[in-house]
PDB file of C-alpha atoms in Angstrom:
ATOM      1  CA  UNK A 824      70.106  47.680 104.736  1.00 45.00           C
ATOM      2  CA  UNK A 825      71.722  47.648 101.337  1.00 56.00           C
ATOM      3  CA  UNK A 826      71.998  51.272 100.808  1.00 59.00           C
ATOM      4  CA  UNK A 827      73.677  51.508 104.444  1.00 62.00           C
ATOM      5  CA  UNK A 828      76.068  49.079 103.192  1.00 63.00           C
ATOM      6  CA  UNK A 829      76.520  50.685 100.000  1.00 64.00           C
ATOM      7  CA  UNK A 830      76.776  54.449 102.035  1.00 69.00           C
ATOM      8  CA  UNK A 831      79.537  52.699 103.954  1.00 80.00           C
ATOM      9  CA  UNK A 832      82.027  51.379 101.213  1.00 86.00           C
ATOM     10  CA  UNK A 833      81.068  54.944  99.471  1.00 89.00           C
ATOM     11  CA  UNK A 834      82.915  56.521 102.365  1.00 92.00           C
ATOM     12  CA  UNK A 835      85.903  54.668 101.767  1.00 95.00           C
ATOM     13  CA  UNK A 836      86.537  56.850  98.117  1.00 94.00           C
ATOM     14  CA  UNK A 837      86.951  60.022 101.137  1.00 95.00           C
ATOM     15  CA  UNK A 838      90.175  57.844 102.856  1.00 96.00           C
ATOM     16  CA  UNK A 839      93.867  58.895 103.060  1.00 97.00           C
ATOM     17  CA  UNK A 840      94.545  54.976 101.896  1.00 97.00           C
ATOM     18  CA  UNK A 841      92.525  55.609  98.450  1.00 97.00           C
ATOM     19  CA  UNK A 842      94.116  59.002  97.994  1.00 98.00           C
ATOM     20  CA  UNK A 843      97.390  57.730  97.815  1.00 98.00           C
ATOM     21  CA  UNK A 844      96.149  54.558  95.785  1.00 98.00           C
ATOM     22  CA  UNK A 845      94.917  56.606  93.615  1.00 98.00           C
ATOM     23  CA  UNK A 846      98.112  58.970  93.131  1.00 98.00           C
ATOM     24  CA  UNK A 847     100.055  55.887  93.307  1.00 98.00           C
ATOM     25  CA  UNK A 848      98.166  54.247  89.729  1.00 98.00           C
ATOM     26  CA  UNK A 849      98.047  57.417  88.422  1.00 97.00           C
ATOM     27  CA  UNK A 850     101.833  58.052  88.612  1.00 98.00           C
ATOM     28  CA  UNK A 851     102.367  54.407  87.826  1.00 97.00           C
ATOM     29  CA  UNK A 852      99.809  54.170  84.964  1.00 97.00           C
ATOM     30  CA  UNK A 853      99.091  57.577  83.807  1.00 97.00           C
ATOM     31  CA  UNK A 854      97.495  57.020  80.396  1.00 97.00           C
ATOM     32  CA  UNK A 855      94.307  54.842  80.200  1.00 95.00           C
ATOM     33  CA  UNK A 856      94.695  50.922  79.933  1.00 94.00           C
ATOM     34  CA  UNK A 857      92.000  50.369  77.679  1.00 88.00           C
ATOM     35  CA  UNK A 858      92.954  53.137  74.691  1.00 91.00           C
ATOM     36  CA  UNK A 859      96.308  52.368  75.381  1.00 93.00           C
ATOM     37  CA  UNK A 860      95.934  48.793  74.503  1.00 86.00           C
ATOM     38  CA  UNK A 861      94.461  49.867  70.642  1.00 85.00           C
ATOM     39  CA  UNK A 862      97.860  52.627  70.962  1.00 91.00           C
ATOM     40  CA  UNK A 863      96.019  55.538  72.269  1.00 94.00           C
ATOM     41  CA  UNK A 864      97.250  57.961  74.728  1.00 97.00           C
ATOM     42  CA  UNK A 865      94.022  58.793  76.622  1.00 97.00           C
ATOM     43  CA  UNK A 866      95.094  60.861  80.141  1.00 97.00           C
ATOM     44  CA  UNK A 867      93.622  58.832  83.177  1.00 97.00           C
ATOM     45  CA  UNK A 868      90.330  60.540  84.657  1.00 95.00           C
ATOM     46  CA  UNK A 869      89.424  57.403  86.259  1.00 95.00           C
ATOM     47  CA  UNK A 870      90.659  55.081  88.809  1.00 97.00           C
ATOM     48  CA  UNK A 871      88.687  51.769  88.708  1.00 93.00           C
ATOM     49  CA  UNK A 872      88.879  48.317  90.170  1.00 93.00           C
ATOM     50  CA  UNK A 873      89.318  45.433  87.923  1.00 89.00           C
ATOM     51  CA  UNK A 874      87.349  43.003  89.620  1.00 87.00           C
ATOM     52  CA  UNK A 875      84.973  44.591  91.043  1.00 84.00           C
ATOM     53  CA  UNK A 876      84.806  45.324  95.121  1.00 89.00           C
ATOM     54  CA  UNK A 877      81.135  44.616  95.880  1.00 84.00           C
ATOM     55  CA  UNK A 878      81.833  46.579  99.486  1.00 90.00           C
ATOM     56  CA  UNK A 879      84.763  43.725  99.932  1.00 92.00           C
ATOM     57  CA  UNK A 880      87.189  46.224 101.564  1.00 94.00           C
ATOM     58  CA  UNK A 881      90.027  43.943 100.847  1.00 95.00           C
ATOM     59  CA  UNK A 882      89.678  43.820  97.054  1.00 94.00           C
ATOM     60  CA  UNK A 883      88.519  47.992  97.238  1.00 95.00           C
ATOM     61  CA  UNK A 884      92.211  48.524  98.893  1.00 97.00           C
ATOM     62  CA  UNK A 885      94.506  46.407  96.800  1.00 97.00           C
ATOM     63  CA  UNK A 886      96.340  48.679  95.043  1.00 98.00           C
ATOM     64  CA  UNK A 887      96.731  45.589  91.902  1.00 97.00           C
ATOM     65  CA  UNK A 888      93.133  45.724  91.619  1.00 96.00           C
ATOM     66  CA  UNK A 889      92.996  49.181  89.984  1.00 97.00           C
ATOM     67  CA  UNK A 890      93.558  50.270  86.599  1.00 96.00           C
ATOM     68  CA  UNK A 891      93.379  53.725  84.777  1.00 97.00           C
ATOM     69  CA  UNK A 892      90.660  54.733  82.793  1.00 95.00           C
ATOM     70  CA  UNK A 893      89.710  57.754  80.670  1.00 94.00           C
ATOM     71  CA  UNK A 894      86.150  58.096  81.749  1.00 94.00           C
ATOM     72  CA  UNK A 895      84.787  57.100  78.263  1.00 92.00           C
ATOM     73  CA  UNK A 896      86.157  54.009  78.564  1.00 89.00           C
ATOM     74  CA  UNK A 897      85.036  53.631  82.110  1.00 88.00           C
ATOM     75  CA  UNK A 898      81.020  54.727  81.565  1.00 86.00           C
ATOM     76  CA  UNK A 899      80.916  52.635  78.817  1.00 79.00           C
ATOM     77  CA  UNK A 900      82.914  49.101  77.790  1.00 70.00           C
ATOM     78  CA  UNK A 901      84.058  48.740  81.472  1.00 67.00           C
ATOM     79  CA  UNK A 902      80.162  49.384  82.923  1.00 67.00           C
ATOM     80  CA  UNK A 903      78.847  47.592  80.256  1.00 67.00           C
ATOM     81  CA  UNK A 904      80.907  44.096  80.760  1.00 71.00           C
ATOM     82  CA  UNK A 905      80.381  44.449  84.342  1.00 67.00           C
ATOM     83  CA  UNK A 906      76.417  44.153  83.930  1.00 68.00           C
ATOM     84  CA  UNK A 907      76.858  41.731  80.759  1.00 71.00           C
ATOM     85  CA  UNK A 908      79.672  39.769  82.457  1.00 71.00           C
ATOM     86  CA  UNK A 909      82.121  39.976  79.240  1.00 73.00           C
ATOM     87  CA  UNK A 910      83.230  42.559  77.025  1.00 72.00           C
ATOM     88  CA  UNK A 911      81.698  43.803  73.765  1.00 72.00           C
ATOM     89  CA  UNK A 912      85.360  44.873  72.949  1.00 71.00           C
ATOM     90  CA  UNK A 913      86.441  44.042  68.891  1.00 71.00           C
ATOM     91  CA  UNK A 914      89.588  43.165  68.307  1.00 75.00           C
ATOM     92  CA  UNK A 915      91.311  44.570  65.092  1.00 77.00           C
ATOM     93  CA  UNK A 916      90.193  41.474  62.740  1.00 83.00           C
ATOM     94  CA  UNK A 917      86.894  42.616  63.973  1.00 82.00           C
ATOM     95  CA  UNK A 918      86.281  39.619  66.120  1.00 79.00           C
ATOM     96  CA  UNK A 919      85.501  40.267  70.128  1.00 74.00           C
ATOM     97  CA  UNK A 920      88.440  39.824  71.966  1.00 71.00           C
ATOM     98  CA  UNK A 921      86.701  38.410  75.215  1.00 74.00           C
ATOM     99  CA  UNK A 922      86.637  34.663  75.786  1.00 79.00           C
ATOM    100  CA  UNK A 923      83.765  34.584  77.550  1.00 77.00           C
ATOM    101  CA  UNK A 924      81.761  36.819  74.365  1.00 78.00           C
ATOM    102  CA  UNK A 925      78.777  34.623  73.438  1.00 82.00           C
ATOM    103  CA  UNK A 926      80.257  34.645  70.254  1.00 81.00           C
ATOM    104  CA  UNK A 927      82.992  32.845  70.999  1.00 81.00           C
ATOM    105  CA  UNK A 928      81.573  29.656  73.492  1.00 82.00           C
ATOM    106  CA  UNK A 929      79.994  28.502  70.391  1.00 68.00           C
TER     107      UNK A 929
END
């Protein structure tokens, strides 16, 4: 049952409405969010959701739900807080920059 599920949200990456989602944040946004926040200019290879969709078609479709990512960024510190639930992202004093790092609830 869940990989039906999980087949059907799949299909929705194949739609006219997330081709031109995706155009849209990549015209809007066409560097990558995360280098570009340390003053990198990574080109986007990947379009992801912020939060993420869970096969919720209303958060999948909401165009202010996606962000550009270079796919480095996206296989790694983006997949990785996902399954952690917060970021292992250092700031530049060295210190993560996630509130909800274990480091910082102490």
């Amino acid at each position: 049952m869940a990989q039906e599920r999980r087949a059907l949200w799949r299909a929705w990456y194949q739609t006219p409405a997330w081709a031109a989602i995706k155009a849209h944040r990549k015209a809007k946004e066409p560097y990558c969010r995360k280098c570009a926040a340390v003053g990198l200019q990574t080109p986007v290879d990947i379009i992801d959701h912020v939060e993420p969709h869970r096969g919720r078609r209303e958060l999948f479709f909401r165009f202010e739900n996606t962000q550009s990512l270079c796919k480095q960024c996206h296989d790694s510190t983006k997949q990785q807080s996902e399954v952690l639930g917060y970021s292992t992202e250092i700031g530049p004093d060295g210190l993560p920059i996630d509130p909800r790092h274990p480091f910082n609830c102490s």
